[in-house]
Short mmCIF file of C-alpha atoms and ligand atoms in Angstrom, two decimals:
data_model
loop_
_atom_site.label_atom_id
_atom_site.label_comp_id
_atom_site.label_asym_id
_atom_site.label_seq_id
_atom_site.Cartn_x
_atom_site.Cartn_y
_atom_site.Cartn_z
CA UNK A 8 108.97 132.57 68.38
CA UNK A 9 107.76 129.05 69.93
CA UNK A 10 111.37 128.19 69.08
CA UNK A 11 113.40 130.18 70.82
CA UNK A 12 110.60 130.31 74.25
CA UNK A 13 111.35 126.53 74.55
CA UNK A 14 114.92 125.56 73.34
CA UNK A 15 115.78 128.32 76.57
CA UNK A 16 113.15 126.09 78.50
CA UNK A 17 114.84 123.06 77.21
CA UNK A 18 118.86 124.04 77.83
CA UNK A 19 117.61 124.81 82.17
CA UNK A 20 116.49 121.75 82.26
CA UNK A 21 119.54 119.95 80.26
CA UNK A 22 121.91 122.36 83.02
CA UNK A 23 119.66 121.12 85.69
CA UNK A 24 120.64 117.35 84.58
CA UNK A 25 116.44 116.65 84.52
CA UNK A 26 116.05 116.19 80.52
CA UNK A 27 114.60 113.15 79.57
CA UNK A 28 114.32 111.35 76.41
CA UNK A 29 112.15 108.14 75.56
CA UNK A 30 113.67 104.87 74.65
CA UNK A 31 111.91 103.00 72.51
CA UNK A 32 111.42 99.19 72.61
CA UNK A 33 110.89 96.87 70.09
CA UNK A 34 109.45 93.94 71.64
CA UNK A 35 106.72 93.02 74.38
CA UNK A 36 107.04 94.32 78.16
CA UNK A 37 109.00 91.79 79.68
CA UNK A 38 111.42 90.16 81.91
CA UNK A 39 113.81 91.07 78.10
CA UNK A 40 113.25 93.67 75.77
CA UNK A 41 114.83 94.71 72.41
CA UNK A 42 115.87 98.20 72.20
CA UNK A 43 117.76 99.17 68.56
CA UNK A 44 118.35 95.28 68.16
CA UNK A 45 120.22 94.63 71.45
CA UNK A 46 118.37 92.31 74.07
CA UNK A 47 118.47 94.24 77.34
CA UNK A 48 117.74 92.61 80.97
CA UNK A 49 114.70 94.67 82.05
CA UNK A 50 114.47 95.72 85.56
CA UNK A 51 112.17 98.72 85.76
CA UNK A 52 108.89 97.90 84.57
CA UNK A 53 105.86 98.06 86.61
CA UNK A 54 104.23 94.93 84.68
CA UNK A 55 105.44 93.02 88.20
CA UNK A 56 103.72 89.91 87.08
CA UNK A 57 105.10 89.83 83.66
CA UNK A 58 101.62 89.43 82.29
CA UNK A 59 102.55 91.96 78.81
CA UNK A 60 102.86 89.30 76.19
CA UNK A 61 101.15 86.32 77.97
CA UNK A 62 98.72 84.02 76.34
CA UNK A 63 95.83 83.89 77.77
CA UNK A 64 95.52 87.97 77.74
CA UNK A 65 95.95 88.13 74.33
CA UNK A 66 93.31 85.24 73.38
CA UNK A 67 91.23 87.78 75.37
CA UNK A 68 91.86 90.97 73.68
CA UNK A 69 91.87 89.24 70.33
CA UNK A 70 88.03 87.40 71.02
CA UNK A 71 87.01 91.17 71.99
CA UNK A 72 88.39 92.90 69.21
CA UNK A 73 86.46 90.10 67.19
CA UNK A 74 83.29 90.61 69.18
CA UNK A 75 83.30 94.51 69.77
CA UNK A 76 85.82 95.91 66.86
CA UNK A 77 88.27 98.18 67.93
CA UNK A 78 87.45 101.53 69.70
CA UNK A 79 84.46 102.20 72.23
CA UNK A 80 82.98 105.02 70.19
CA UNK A 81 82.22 107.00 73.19
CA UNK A 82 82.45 108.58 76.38
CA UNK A 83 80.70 105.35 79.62
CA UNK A 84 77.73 107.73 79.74
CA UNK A 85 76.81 108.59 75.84
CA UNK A 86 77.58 105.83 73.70
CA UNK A 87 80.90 103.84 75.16
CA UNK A 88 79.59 101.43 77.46
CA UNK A 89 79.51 97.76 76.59
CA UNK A 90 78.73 94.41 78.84
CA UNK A 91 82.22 93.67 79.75
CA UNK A 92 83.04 97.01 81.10
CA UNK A 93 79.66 96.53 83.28
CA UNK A 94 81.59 93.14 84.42
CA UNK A 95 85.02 94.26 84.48
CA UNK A 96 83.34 96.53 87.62
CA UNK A 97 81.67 94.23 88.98
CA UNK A 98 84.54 92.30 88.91
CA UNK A 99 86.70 94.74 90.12
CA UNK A 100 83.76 95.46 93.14
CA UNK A 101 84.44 91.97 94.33
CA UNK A 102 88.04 92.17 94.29
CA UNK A 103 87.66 94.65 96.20
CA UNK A 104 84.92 93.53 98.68
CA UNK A 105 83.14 96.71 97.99
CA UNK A 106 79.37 97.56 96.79
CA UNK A 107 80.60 99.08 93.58
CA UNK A 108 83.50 100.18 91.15
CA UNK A 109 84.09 102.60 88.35
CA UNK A 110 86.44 102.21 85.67
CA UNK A 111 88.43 105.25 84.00
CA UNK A 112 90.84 105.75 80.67
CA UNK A 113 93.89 105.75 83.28
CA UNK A 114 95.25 105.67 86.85
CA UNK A 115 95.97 109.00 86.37
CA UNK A 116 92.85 110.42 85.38
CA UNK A 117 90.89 108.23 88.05
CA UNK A 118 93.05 110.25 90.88
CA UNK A 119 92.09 113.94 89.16
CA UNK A 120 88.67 112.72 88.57
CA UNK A 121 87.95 111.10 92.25
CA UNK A 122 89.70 113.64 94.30
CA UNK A 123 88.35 117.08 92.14
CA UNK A 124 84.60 115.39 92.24
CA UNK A 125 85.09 114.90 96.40
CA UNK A 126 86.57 117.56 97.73
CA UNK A 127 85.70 121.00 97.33
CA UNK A 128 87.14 124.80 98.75
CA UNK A 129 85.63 124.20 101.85
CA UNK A 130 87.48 120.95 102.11
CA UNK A 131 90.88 120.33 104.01
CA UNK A 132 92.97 117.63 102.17
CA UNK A 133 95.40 115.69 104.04
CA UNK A 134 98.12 114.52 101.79
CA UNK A 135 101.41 112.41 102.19
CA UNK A 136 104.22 113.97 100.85
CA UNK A 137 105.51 111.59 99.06
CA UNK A 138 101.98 110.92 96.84
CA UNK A 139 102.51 110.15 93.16
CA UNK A 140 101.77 113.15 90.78
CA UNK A 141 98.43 112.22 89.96
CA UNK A 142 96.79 112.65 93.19
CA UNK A 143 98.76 116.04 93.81
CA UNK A 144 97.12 117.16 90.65
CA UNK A 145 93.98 116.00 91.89
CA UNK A 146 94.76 117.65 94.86
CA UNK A 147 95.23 121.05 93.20
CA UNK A 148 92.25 120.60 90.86
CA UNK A 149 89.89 120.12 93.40
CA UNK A 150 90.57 123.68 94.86
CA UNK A 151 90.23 122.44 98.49
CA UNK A 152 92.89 123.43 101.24
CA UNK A 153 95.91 120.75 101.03
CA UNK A 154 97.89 119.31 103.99
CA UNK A 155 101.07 117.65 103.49
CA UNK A 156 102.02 115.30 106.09
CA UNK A 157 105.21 113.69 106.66
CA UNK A 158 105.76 110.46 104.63
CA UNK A 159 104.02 107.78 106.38
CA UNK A 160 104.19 109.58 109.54
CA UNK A 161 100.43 109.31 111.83
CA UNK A 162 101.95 111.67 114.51
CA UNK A 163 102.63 114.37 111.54
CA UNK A 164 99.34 113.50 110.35
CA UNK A 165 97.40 114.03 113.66
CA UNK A 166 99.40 117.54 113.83
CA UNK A 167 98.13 119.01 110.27
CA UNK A 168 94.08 117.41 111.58
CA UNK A 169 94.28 119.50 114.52
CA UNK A 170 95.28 122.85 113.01
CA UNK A 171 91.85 122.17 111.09
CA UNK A 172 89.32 121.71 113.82
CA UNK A 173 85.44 120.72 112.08
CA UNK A 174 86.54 121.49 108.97
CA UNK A 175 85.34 118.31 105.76
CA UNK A 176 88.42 116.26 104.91
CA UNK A 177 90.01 113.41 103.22
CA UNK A 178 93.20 111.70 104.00
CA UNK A 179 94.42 110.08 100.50
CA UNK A 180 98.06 108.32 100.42
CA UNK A 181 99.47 106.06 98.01
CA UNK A 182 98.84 102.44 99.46
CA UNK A 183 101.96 101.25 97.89
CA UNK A 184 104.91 104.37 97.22
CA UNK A 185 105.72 104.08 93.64
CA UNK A 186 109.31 104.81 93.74
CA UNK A 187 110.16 104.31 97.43
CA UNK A 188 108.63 101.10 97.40
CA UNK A 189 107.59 101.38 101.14
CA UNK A 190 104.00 100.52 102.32
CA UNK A 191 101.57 103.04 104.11
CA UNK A 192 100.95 103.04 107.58
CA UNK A 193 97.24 102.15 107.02
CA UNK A 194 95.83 100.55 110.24
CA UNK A 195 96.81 103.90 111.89
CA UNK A 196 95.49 105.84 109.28
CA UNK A 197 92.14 103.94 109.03
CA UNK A 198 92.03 104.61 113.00
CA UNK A 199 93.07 108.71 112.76
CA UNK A 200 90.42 109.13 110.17
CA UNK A 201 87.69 107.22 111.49
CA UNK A 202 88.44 109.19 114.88
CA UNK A 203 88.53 112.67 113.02
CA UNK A 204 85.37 111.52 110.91
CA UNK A 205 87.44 112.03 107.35
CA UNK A 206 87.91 110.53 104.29
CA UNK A 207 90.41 107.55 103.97
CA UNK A 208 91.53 107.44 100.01
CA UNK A 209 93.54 104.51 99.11
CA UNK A 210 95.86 104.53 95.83
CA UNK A 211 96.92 100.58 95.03
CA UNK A 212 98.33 101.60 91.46
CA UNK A 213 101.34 99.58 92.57
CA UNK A 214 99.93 96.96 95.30
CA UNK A 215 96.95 95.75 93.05
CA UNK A 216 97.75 91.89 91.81
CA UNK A 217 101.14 92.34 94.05
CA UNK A 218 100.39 92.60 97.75
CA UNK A 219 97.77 90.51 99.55
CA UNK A 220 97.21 86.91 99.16
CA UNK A 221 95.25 87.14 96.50
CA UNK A 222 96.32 90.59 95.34
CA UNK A 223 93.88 92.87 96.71
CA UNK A 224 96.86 94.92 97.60
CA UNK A 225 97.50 97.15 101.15
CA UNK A 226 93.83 96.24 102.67
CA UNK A 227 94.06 92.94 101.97
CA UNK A 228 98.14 92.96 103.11
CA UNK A 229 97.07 94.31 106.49
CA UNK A 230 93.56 92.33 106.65
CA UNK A 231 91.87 95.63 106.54
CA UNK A 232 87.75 94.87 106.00
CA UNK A 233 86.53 98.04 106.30
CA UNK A 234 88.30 101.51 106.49
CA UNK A 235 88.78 102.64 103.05
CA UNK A 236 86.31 105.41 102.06
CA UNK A 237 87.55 105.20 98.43
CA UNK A 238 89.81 102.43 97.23
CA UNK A 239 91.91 103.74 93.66
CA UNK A 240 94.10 101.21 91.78
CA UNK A 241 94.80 101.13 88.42
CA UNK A 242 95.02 98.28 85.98
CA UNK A 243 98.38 99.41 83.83
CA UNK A 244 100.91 97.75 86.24
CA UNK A 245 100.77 94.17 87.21
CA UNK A 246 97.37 93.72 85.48
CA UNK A 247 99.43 94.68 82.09
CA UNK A 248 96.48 96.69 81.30
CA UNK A 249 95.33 99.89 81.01
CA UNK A 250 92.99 102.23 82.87
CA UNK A 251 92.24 103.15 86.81
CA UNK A 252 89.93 102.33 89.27
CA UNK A 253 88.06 103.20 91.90
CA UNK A 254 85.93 100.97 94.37
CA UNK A 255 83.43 101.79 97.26
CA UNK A 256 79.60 102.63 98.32
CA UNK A 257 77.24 102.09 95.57
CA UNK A 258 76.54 105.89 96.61
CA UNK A 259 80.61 106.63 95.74
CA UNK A 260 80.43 105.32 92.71
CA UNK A 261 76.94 106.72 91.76
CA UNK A 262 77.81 110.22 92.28
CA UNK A 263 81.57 109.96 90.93
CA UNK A 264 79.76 108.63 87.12
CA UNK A 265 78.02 111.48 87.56
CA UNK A 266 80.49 114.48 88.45
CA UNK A 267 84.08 112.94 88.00
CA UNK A 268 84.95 115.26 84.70
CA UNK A 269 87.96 112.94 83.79
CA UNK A 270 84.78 110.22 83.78
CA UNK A 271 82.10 112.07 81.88
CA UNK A 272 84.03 113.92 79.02
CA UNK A 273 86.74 111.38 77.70
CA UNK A 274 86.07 108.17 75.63
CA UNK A 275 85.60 104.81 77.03
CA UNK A 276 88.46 102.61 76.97
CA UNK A 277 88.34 99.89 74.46
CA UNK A 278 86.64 96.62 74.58
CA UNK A 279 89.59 94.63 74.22
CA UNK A 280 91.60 96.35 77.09
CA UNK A 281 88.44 96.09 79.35
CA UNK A 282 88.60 92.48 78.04
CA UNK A 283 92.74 91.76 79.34
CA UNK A 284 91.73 93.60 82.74
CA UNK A 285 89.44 90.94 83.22
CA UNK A 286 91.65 88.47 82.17
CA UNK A 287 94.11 89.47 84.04
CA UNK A 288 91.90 89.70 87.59
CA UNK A 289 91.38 86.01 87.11
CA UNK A 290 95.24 84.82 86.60
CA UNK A 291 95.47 87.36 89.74
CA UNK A 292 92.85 85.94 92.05
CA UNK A 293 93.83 82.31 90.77
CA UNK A 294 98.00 82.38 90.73
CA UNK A 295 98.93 83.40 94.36
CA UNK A 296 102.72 81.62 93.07
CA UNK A 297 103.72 84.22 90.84
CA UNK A 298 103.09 86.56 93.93
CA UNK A 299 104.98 84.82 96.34
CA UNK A 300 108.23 84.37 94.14
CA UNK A 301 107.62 88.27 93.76
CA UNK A 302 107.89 89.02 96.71
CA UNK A 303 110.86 86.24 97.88
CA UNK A 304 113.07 87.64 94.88
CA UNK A 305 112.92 90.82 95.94
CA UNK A 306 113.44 90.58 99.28
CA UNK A 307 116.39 88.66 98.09
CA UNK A 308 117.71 90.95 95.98
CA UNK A 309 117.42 94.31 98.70
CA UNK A 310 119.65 91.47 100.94
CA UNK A 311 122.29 91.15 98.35
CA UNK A 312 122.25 95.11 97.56
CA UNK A 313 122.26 95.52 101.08
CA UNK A 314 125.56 92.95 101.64
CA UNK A 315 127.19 94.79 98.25
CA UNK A 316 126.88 98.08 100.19
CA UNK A 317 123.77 99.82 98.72
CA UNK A 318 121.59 101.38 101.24
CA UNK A 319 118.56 99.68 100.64
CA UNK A 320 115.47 99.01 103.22
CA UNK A 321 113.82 95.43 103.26
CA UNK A 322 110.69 96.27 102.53
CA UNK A 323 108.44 93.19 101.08
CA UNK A 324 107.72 95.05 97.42
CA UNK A 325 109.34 94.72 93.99
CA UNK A 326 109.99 98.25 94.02
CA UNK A 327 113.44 98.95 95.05
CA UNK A 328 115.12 102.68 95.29
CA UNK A 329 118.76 103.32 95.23
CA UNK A 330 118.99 106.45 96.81
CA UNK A 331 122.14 108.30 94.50
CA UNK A 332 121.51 112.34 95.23
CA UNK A 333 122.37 114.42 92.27
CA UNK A 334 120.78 113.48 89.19
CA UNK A 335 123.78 113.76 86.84
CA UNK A 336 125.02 110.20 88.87
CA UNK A 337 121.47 108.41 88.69
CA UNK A 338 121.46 109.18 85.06
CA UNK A 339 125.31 108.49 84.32
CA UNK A 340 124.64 105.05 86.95
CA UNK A 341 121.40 104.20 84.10
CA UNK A 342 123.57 105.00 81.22
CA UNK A 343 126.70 102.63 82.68
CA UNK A 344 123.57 99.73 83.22
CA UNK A 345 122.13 100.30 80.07
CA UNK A 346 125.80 99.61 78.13
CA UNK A 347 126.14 96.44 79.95
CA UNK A 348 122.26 96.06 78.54
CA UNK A 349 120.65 96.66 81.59
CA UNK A 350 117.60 98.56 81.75
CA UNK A 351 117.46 101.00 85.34
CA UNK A 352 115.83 103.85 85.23
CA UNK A 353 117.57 107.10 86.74
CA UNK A 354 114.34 109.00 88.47
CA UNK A 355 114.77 112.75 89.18
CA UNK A 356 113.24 115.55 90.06
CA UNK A 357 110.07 116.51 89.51
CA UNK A 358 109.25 112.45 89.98
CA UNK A 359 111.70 112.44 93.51
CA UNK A 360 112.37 115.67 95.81
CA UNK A 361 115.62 117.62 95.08
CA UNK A 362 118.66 115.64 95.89
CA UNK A 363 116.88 112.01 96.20
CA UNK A 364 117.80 111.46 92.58
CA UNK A 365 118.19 107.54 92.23
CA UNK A 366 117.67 104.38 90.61
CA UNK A 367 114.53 103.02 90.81
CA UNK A 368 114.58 99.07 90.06
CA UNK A 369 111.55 96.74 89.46
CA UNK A 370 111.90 93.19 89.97
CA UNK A 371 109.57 91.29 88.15
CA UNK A 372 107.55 87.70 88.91
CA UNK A 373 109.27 86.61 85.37
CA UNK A 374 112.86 86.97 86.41
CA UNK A 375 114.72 84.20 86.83
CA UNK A 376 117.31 83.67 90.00
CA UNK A 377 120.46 84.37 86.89
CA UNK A 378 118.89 87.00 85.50
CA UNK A 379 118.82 88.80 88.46
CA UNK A 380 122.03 87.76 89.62
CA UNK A 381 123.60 89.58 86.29
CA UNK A 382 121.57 92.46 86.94
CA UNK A 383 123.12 92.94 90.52
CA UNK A 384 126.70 91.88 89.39
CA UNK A 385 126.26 94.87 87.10
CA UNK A 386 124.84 97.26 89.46
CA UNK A 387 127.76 96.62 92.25
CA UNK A 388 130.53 97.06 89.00
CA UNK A 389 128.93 100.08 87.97
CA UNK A 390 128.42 101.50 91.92
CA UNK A 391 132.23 100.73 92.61
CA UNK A 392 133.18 102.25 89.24
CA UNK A 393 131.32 105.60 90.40
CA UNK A 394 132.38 105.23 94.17
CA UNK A 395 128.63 104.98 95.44
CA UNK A 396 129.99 101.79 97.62
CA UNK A 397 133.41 100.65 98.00
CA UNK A 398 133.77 96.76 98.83
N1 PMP B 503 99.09 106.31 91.02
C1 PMP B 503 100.34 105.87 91.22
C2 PMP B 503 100.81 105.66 92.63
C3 PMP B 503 101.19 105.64 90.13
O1 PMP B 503 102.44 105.24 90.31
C4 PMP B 503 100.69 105.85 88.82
C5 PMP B 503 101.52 105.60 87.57
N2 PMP B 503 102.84 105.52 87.67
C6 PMP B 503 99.39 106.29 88.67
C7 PMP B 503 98.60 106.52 89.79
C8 PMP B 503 98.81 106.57 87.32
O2 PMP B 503 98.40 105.38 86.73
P1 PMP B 503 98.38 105.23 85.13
O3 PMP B 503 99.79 105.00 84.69
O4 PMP B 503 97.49 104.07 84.89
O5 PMP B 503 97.84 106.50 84.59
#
């Protein structure tokens, strides 16, 4: 019975050219993997920093597992809360600048939790339209009236406020896109919301350790103080973590431990994770280098796209979309990449609106100049092989 309902499920969405399949690596996350013995050039990880497999976070992780054991036992508010994740937040607060921070199991579940717990069916939520998944569940979840506004787009944004006159509201955007790579417009959305007395909701998933001077992410990139109701980031990318965030008003955080379901009913995350997080914020706040090659190799290699033909925009971010259209060519342009051991993910539809299928590459701190001179000699062979630029 279960058979036959899914394998039809299945074959639509092999016609449709959206089935995916998992590749499985056999090494750490980094600038190199091993995948069925081969070593491939990685360029599409969202460990920016390269910080998988480094030293220091796995003294860390090893002292806690020594110290703690293995698994937190619990959900924060029964019997899963230890010192370090009380420290990891109050790291994480001071990152931030904010009063207080609240750690959850995953990025994902911090953006269901947060938005569900603050918004409500009277609620009007203003939403960019190109969020990441996670907050448009959230979104949903919460029950509240949702506006999408045009990607990055203030004027769209004042539009949808004014069809909504008095009505409770948050604006939430991702701070940093995580497969356009382009950065929210936030000085004009900290103004619009502050002026419509709404909710500003922040999600750094992607700009946390990678924008800013010291990696505070979009605030800290446009020297924003003050603005941001609820600041979300998680600490899975360049952290090379795992879990989510959220910092903000003692109150914030006081009443999201107390009514943020993804919170309250799932087990704590482990002391040695909470353990590399922490580790990890101190490489962050004390290596500003690894940031600033970041973000001079990828501007670097957008140029070089850019002079091969690619249309490519020049933002300052590691995260780097090739815009292809259907998704039988983004996944037959990942499968050419991945012969010549190159690792590009093709990104489709439900990840990308219908007919922005595309590559989506991730330059990391860790790759050298020749590395990532072979990756874009491959890319412009494979884009002339399949016509997507010419010279
Ligand atoms: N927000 C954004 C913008 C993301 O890109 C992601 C993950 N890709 C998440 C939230 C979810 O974070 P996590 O992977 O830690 O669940």
């Amino acid at each position: 019975m279960t058979e036959n309902l899914f394998d039809k499920k299945l074959q639509k969405i092999k016609a449709d050219g959206l089935y995916r399949q998992m590749k499985y690596l056999l090494s750490p996350q980094g600038s190199h993997v091993r995948i069925v013995g081969e070593d491939i050039l990685m360029l599409s990880s969202n460990s920016y920093l390269g910080l998988c497999f480094d030293e220091r976070l796995r003294k860390a992780a090893h002292a806690a597992l020594e110290q703690y054991g293995t698994g937190s036992g619990g959900s924060r508010l029964t019997t899963g809360s230890y010192d370090i994740h009380k420290r990891l937040e109050e790291e994480i607060a001071a990152f931030k600048g904010t009063e207080a921070a609240l750690v959850f199991g995953t990025g994902y579940m911090a953006n269901v939790g947060i938005i569900s717990a603050v918004a409500s069916k009277s609620w009007v939520i203003f939403s960019d339209r190109l969020n990441h998944a996670s907050i448009i569940d959230g979104c949903r979840l919460s029950g509240a009236e949702i506006a999408v506004y045009a990607h990055c787009d203030p004027a769209d944004l004042e539009r949808k406020i004014s069809q909504f006159p008095g009505r409770p509201g948050l604006i939430v955007t991702d701070g940093l896109f995580s497969v356009d790579g382009d950065i929210a417009p936030l000085p004009s959305l900290v103004e619009i919301a502050r002026r419509h007395k709404l909710l500003l909701m922040v999600d750094d998933a992607h700009a946390t350790g990678v924008l800013g001077k010291n990696g505070g992410g979009t605030t800290e990139h446009f020297g924003l103080d003050e603005g941001i109701d609820i600041a979300m980031g998680t600490l899975s990318k360049a952290l090379a973590s795992e879990g989510g965030f959220v910092a903000g008003s003692h109150s914030l955080i006081d009443y999201l431990a107390n009514t943020a379901r993804s919170f309250i009913f799932s087990t704590a995350l482990s002391p040695a994770t909470i353990a590399v997080s922490l580790a990890a914020l101190d490489i962050i706040r004390k290596e500003p280098a690894a940031r600033v090659t970041l973000c001079e190799h990828s501007l670097w290699f957008r140029e070089e796209l850019r002079t091969m033909g690619f249309d490519v925009a020049d933002y300052p971010t590691p995260i780097i979309s090739i815009v292809l259209g259907r998704p039988d060519v983004a996944v037959d342009f990942s499968k050419r990449l991945m012969e010549n051991r190159i690792f590009v993910s093709a990104i489709r539809p439900p990840t990308v609106p219908a007919g922005t299928s595309r590559l989506r590459i991730n330059i990391m701190a860790t790759h050298t100049k020749g590395e990532l001179t072979r990756g874009l000699e491959a890319i412009g062979d494979v884009g002339r092989a399949l016509g997507v630029i010419t010279s």
